[in-house]
Coordinates of C-alpha atoms in Angstrom, one line a residue:
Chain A
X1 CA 0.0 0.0 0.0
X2 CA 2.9 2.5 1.1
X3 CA 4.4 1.5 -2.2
X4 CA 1.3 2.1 -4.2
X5 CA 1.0 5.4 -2.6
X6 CA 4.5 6.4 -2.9
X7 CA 4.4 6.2 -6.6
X8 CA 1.1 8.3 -6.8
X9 CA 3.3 11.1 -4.9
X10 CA 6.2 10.3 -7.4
X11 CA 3.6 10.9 -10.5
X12 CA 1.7 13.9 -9.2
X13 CA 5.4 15.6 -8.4
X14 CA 6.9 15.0 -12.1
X15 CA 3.3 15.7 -13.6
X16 CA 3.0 18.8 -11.7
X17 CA -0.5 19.9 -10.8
X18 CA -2.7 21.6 -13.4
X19 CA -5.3 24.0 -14.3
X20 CA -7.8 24.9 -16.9
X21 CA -8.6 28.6 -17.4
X22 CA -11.6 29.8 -19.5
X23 CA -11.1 33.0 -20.4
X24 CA -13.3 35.9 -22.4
X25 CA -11.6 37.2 -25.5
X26 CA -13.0 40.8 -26.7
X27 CA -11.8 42.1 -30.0
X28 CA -11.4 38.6 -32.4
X29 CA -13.6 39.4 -35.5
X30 CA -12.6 36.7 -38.0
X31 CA -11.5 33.1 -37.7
X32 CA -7.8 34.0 -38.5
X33 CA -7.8 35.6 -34.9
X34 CA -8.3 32.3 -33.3
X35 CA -5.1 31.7 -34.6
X36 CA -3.2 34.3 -33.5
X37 CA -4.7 34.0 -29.9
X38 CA -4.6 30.3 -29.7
X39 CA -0.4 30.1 -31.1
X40 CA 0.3 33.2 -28.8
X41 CA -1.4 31.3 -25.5
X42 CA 0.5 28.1 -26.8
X43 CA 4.1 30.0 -27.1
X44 CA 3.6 30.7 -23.1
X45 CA 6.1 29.3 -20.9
X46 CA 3.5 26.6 -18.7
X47 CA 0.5 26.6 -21.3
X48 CA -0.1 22.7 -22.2
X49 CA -2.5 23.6 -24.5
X50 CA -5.3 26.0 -26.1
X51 CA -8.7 26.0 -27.8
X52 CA -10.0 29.1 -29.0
X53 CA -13.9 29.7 -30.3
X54 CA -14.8 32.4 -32.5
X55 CA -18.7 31.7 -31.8
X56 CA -18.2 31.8 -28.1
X57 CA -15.1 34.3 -27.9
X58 CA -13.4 32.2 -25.3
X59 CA -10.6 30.5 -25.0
X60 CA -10.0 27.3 -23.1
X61 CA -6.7 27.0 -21.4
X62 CA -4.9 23.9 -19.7
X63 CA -1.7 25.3 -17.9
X64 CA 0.7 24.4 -15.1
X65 CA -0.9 25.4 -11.5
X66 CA 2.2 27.8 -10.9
X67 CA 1.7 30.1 -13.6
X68 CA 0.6 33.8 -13.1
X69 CA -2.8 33.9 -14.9
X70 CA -1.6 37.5 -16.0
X71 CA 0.7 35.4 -18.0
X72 CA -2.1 34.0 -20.4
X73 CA -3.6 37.7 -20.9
X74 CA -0.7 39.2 -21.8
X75 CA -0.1 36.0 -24.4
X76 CA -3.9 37.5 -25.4
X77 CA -2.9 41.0 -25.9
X78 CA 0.3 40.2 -27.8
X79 CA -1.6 38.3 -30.3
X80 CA -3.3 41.3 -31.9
X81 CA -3.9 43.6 -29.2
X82 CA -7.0 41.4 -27.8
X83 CA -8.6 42.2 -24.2
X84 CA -8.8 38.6 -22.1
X85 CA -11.1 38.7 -19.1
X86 CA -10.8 35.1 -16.9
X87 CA -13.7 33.7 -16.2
X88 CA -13.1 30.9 -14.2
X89 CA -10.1 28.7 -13.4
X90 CA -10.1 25.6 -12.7
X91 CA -7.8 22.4 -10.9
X92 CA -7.5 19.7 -13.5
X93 CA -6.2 16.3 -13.3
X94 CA -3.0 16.1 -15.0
X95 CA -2.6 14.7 -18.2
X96 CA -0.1 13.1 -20.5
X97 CA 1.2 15.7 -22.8
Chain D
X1 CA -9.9 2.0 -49.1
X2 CA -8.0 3.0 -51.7
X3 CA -9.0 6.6 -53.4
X4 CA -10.1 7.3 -56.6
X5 CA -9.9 10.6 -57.7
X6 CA -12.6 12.2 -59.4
X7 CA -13.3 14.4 -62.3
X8 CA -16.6 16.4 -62.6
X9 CA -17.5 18.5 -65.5
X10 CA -20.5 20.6 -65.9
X11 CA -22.1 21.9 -68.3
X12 CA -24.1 25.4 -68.4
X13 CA -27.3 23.5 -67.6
X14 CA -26.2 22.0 -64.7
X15 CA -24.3 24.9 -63.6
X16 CA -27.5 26.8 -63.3
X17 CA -28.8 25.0 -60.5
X18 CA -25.5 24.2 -58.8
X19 CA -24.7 28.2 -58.5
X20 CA -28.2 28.8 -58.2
X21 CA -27.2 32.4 -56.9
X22 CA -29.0 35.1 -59.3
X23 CA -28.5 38.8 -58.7
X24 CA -31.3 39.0 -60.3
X25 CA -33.8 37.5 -58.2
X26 CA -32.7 39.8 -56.0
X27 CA -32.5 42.7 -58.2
X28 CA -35.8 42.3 -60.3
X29 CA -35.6 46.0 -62.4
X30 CA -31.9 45.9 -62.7
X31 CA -30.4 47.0 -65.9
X32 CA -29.3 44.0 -67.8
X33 CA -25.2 44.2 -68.8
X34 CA -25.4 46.0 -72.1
X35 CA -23.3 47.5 -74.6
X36 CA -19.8 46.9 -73.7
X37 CA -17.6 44.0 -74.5
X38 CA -18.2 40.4 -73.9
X39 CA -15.0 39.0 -72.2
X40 CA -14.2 35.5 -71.0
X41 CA -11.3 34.1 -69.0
X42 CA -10.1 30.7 -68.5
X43 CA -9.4 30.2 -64.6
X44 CA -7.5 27.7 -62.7
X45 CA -7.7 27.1 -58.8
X46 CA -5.0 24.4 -57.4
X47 CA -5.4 23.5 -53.9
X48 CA -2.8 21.6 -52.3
X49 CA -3.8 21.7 -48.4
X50 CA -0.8 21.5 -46.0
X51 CA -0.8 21.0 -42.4
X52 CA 0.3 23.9 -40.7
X53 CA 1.2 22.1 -37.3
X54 CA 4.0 19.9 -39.2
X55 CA 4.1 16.6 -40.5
X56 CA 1.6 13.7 -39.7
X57 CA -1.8 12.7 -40.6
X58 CA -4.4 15.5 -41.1
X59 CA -8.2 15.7 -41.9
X60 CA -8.9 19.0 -44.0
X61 CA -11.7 20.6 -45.3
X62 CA -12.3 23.2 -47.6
X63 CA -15.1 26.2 -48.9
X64 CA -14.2 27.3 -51.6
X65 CA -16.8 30.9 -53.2
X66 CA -18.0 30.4 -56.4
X67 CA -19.1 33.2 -58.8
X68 CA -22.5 33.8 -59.1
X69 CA -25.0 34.1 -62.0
X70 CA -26.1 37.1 -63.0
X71 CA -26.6 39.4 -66.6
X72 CA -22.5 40.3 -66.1
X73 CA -21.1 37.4 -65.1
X74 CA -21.5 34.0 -66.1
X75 CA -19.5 30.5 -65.9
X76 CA -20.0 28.9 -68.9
X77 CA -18.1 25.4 -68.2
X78 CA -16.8 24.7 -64.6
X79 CA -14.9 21.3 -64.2
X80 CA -13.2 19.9 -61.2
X81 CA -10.9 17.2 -60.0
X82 CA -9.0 15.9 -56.8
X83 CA -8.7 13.4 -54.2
X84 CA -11.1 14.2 -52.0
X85 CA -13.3 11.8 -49.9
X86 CA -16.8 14.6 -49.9
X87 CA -17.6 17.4 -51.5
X88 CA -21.0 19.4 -52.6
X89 CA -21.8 22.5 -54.2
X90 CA -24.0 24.6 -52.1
X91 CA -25.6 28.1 -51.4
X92 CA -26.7 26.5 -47.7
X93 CA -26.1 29.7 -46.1
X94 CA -28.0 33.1 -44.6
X95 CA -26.7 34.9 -48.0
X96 CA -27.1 31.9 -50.3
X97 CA -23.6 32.2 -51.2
X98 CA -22.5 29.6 -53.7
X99 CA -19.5 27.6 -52.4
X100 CA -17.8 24.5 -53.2
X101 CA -17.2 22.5 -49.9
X102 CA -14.3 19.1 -50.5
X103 CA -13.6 17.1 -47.6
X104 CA -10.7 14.8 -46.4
X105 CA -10.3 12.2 -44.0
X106 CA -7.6 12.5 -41.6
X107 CA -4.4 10.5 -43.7
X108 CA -1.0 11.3 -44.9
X109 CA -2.1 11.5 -48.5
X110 CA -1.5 15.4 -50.3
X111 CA -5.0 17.0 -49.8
X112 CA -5.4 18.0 -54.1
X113 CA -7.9 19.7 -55.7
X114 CA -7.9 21.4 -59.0
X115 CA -11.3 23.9 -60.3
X116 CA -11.2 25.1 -63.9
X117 CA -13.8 27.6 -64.8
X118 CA -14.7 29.2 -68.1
X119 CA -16.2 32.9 -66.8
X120 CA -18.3 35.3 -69.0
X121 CA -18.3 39.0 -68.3
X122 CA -19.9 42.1 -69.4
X123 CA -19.2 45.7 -68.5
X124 CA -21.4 46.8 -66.4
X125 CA -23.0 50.0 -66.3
X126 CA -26.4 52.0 -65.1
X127 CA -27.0 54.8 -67.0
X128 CA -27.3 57.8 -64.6
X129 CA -30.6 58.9 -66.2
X130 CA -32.7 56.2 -65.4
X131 CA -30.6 56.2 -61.7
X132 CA -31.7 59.8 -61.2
X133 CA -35.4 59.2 -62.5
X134 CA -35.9 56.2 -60.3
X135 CA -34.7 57.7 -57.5
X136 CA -37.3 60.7 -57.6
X137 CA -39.8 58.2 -57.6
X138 CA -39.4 57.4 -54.2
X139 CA -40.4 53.6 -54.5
X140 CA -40.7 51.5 -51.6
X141 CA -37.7 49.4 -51.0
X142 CA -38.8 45.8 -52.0
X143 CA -38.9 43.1 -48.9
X144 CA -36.1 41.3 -50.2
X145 CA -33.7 44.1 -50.3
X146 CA -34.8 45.2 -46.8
X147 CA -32.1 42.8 -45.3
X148 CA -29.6 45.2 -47.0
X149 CA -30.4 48.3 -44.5
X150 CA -29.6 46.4 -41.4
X151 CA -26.3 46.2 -39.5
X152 CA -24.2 43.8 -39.2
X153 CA -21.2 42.9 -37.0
X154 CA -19.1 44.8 -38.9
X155 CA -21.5 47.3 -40.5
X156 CA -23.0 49.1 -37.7
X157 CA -25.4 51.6 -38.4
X158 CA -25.5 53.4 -35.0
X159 CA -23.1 55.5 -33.4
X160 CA -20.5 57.5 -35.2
X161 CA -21.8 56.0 -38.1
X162 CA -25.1 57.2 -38.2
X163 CA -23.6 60.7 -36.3
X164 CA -21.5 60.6 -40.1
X165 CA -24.3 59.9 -42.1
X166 CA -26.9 62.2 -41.0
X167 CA -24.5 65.6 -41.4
X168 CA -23.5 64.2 -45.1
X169 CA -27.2 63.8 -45.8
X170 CA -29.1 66.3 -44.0
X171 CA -32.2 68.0 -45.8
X172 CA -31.5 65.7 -49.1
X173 CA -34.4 63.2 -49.3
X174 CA -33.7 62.1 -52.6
X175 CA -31.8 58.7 -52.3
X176 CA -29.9 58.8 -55.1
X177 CA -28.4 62.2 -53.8
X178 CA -27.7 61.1 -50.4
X179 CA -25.8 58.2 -52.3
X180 CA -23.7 61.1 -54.1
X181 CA -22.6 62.7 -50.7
X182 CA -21.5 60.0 -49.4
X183 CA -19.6 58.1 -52.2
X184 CA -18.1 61.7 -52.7
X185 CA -16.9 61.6 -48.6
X186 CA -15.9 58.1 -48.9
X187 CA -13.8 58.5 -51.8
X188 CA -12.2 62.0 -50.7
X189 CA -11.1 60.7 -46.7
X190 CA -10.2 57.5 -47.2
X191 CA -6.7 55.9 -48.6
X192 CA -5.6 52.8 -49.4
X193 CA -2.6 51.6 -46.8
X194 CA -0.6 48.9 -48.0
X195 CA 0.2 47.4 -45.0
X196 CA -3.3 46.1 -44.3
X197 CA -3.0 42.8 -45.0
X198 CA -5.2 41.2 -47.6
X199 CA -8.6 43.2 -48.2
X200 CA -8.8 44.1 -45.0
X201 CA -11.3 42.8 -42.1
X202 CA -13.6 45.3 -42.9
X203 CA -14.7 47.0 -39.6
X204 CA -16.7 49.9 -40.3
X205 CA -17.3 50.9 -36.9
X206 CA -13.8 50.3 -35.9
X207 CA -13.0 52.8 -39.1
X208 CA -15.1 55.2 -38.0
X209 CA -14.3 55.2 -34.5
X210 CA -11.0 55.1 -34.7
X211 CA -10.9 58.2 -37.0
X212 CA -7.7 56.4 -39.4
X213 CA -9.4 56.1 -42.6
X214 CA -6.4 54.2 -44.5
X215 CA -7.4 50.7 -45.3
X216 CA -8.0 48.3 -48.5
X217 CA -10.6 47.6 -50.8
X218 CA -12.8 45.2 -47.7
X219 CA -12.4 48.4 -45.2
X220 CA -13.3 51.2 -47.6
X221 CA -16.3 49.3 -48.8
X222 CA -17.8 48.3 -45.9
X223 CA -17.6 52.1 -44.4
X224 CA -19.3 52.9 -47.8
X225 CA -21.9 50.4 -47.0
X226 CA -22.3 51.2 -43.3
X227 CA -22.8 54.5 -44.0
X228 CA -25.5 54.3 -46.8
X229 CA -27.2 51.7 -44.6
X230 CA -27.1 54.4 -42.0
X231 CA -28.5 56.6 -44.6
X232 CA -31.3 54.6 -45.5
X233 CA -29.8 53.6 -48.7
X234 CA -29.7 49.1 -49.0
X235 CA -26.4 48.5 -50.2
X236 CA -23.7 45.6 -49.7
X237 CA -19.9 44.9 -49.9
X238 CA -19.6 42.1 -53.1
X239 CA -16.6 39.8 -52.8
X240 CA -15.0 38.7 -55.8
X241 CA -11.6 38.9 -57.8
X242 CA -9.7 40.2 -60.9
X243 CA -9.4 38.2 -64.0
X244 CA -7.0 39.9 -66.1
X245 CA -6.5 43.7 -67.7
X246 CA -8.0 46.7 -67.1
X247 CA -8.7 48.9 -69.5
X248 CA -8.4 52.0 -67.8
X249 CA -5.2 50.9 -65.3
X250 CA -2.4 49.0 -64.8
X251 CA -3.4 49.4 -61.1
X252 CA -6.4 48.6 -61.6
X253 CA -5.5 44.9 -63.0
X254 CA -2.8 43.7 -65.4
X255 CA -1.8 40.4 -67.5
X256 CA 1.0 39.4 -69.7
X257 CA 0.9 39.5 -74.0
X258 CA -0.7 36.0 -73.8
X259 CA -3.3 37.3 -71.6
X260 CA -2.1 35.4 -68.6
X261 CA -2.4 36.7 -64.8
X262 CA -1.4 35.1 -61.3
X263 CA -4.5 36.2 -59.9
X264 CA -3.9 34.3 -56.6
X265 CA -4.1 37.5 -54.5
X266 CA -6.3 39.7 -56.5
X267 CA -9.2 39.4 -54.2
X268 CA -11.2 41.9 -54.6
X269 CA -14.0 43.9 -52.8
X270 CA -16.4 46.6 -54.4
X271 CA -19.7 47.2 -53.4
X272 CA -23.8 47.8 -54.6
X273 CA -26.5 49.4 -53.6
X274 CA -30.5 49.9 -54.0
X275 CA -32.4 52.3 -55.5
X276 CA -35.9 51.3 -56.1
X277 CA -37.0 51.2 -59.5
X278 CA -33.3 51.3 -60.7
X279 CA -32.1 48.0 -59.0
X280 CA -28.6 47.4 -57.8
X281 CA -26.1 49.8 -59.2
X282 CA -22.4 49.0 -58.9
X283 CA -19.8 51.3 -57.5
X284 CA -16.2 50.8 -56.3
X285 CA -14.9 53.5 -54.2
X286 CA -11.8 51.4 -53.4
X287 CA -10.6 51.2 -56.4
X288 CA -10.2 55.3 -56.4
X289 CA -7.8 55.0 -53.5
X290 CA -5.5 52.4 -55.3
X291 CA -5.1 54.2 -58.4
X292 CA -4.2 57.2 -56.5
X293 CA -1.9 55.6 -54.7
X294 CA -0.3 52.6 -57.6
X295 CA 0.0 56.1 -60.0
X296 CA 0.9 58.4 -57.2
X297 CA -2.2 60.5 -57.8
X298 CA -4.0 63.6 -55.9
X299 CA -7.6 62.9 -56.0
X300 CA -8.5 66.2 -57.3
X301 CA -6.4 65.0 -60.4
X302 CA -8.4 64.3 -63.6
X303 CA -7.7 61.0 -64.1
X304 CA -8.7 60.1 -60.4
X305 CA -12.2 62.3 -61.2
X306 CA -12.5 60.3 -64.2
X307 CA -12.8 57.2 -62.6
X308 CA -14.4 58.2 -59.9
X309 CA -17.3 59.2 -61.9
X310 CA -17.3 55.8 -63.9
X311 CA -17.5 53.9 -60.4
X312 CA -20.4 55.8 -58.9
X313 CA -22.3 53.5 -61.1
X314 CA -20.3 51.1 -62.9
X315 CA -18.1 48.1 -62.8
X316 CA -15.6 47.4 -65.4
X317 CA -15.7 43.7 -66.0
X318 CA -12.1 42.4 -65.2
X319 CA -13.4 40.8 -62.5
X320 CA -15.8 38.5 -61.4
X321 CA -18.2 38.4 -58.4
X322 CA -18.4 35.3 -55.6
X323 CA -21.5 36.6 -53.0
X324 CA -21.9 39.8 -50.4
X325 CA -22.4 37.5 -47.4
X326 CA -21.0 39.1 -44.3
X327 CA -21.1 37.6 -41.1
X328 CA -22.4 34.4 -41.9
X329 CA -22.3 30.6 -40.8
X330 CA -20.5 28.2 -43.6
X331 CA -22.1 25.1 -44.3
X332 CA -21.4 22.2 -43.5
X333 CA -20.5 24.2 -40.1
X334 CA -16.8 25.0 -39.5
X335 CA -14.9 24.5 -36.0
X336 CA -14.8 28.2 -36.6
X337 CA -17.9 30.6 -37.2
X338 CA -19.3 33.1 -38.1
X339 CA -16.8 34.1 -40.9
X340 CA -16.6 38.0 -41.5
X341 CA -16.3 37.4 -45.3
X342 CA -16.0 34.5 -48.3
X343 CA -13.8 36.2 -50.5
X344 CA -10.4 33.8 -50.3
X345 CA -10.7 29.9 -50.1
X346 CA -11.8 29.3 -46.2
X347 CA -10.0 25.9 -45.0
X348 CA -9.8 24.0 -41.5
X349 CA -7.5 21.8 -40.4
X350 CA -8.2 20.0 -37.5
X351 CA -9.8 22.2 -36.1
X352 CA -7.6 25.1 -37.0
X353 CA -8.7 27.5 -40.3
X354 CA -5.6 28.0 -42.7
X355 CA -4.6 31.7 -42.9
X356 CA -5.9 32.9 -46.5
X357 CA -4.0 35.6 -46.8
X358 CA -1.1 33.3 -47.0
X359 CA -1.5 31.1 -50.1
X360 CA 1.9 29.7 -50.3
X361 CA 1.5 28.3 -46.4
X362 CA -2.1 27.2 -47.3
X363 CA -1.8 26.3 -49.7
X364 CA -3.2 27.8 -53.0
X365 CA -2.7 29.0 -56.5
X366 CA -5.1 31.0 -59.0
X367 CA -4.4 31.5 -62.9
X368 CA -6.3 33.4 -65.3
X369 CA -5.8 33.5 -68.7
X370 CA -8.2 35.7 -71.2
X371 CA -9.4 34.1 -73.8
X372 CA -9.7 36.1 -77.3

């Protein structure tokens, strides 16, 4: 059992702990903009990965726990001069990337 | 499975209900193309779809506009081939935009597909008589056309727009008139800046509020649009591109001594609008602003003048037109919607849209060659 358990600390330590951001993106007016905002998020230093909806004007983020949210709406801004707003952020389980 | 590629030629019979678009349904009293020269132009489209992300296996898909039919513009024999695994023509759309949709499944294979058209054009040209005589008849605006006086996401017709509007056209009531004054401000404050890429997004409001009236052919359009909207006036930006020579500019559109052109950027917006009784009269205000700018040109110069009167209500016929959707939802549905315009090939991958304005990363290539 201590085994068992001791490798579960092993895993969550190298995974690292994550979280999902959904963020509110003002100022994307054609679907070339998802682009741009979805590469700039992705460039970030602790971004795992990015969806962005035109539709919706939100992005979905999955990122490392110790990263500055700020961090994500600057990646925003620098994309095209878009305004982020975070909505909500969320733990999520690590995954396998 | 292995593919088989495909090769699908249509005739002008069956053209007519695959690009079932007809200005003229929309535009019942318009003045048929008259007079001027018949022209036709052999075009090529060559799609070969790359994955943007790298190497691998990648599904694709593709929407492609399509000209549509009208008394200036015709495609006379349209024939495609490629290896796709779908692929429909369709005008299932809020604007009824023609559009050739090809589909592949996710696989290493190149993503091909070739579309030759044979186009037919006209000039086209409203005399200014029976403009001016419509117009002070005051006619109702039919309910089809209605659609054209309401905003859009990127046609507003409130705020500065309206402000802009209503000082260009106070105490004219005459339509026609209030068209004048603002194709006359239009053409005078804006500018064509070359570093916007493409056509431009086309943000009226953003134009207008911003007070930088540079832009390209997309963003000068759509203000001219907005702001006869704002006026009252129906009217609409209408996507398309040049074929080959112009007969007034080099700027204006250019081929080689066999006729032949890379057309593969030479999208093109100009725009319409409605004046009952007269039906949808062409203009092109963006054009005034490149050949001011390709021949170095004040606007107060002649040459400028003389093409500015020519585009109040004319369109010469290097070009041909695809739709004037704006803001609309492609069909079958894209990961990405609504799309601000359908004047380049639109194409997802994954779920990621290709950047049009970068055919040689798409990509895509577009020859025209005039037939004579």
């Amino acid at each position: 059992m201590k085994r068992i358990l001791g490798i579960g600390l092993m895993l969550s330590l190298s995974l690292g702990a994550e979280k999902i951001a959904v963020i509110e993106i003002k100022g994307m007016s054609c679907p070339l903009c998802t682009v741009a905002v979805k590469r700039s998020l992705q460039k970030t230093p602790g971004v795992f990965k990015a969806k962005v909806k035109l539709n919706t004007r939100r992005a979905t983020v999955r990122f490392q726990d110790d990263l500055n949210t700020s961090k994500l709406l600057e990646a925003i801004r620098a994309a095209g001069g878009y305004e982020g707003k975070i909505l909500s952020v969320t733990p999520s389980a690590p995954q396998k990337h | 499975m292995q593919r088989r590629d495909f090769i699908i030629s249509l005739s002008l019979g069956a053209l007519a209900t695959l690009l079932p678009l007809d200005a003229n349904e929309t535009a019942p009293s318009d003045i048929k193309a008259k007079g001027g020269a018949t022209r036709r132009f052999h075009v090529v489209y060559d799609f070969d779809l790359h994955n943007p992300e790298g190497k691998g296996p990648f599904p694709a898909r593709l929407w492609n506009p399509m000209p549509y039919n009208a008394p200036w513009q015709n495609v006379r024999i349209l024939h495609f081939d490629g290896n796709q695994d779908l692929w429909n023509l369709n005008d299932d759309n809020a604007y009824d935009v023609p559009i050739l949709y090809a589909q592949w499944r996710k696989g290493n294979i190149p993503k091909k597909l070739r579309i030759e058209m044979e186009i037919e054009t006209k000039e086209r040209s409203v005399p200014l008589k029976l403009i001016e005589e419509a117009s002070k008849r005051h006619l109702p605006v039919p309910p089809s056309v209605r659609r054209f006086l309401e905003p859009t996401e990127h046609i507003p017709t409130d705020g500065k727009i309206k402000a802009k509007a209503e000082e260009l056209t106070h105490g004219i009531d005459d339509r026609f008139k209030k068209v004048k004054k603002i194709y006359d401000w239009v053409t005078e404050v804006t500018f064509r800046d070359p570093k916007v890429i493409g056509c431009g997004i086309g943000h009226a409001g953003k134009m207008m509020d911003s007070g930088y009236f540079g832009g390209k052919c997309t963003d000068i359009s759509s203000l001219f649009v907005a702001l006869l909207r704002a006026a009252g006036i129906p009217a609409r930006e209408v996507f398309g591109i040049r074929l080959g020579k112009s007969h007034f500019s080099k700027a204006l559109g250019k081929a080689d001594k066999e006729g032949v052109a890379d057309i593969t950027t030479w999208q093109h917006c100009r725009a319409e609008y409605y004046i009952p009784g007269a039906g949808w009269i062409p203009s092109d205000p963006a054009d005034i602003t490149k050949l001011e700018l390709v021949e170095d040109r004040k606007y107060d110069d002649p040459r400028v003048q003389e093409l500015k009167r020519r585009y109040l209500h004319s369109w010469e016929m290097n070009w041909v037109g695809f739709n004037w959707g704006r803001d609309f939802v492609l069909s079958p549905k894209p990961e990405q919607y609504p799309i601000n315009m359908l004047g380049y090939p639109y194409a997802e991958v994954e779920d990621e849209p290709l950047d049009y304005y970068l055919p040689e990363t798409f990509k895509y290539h577009i020859v025209s060659r005039e037939i004579r």
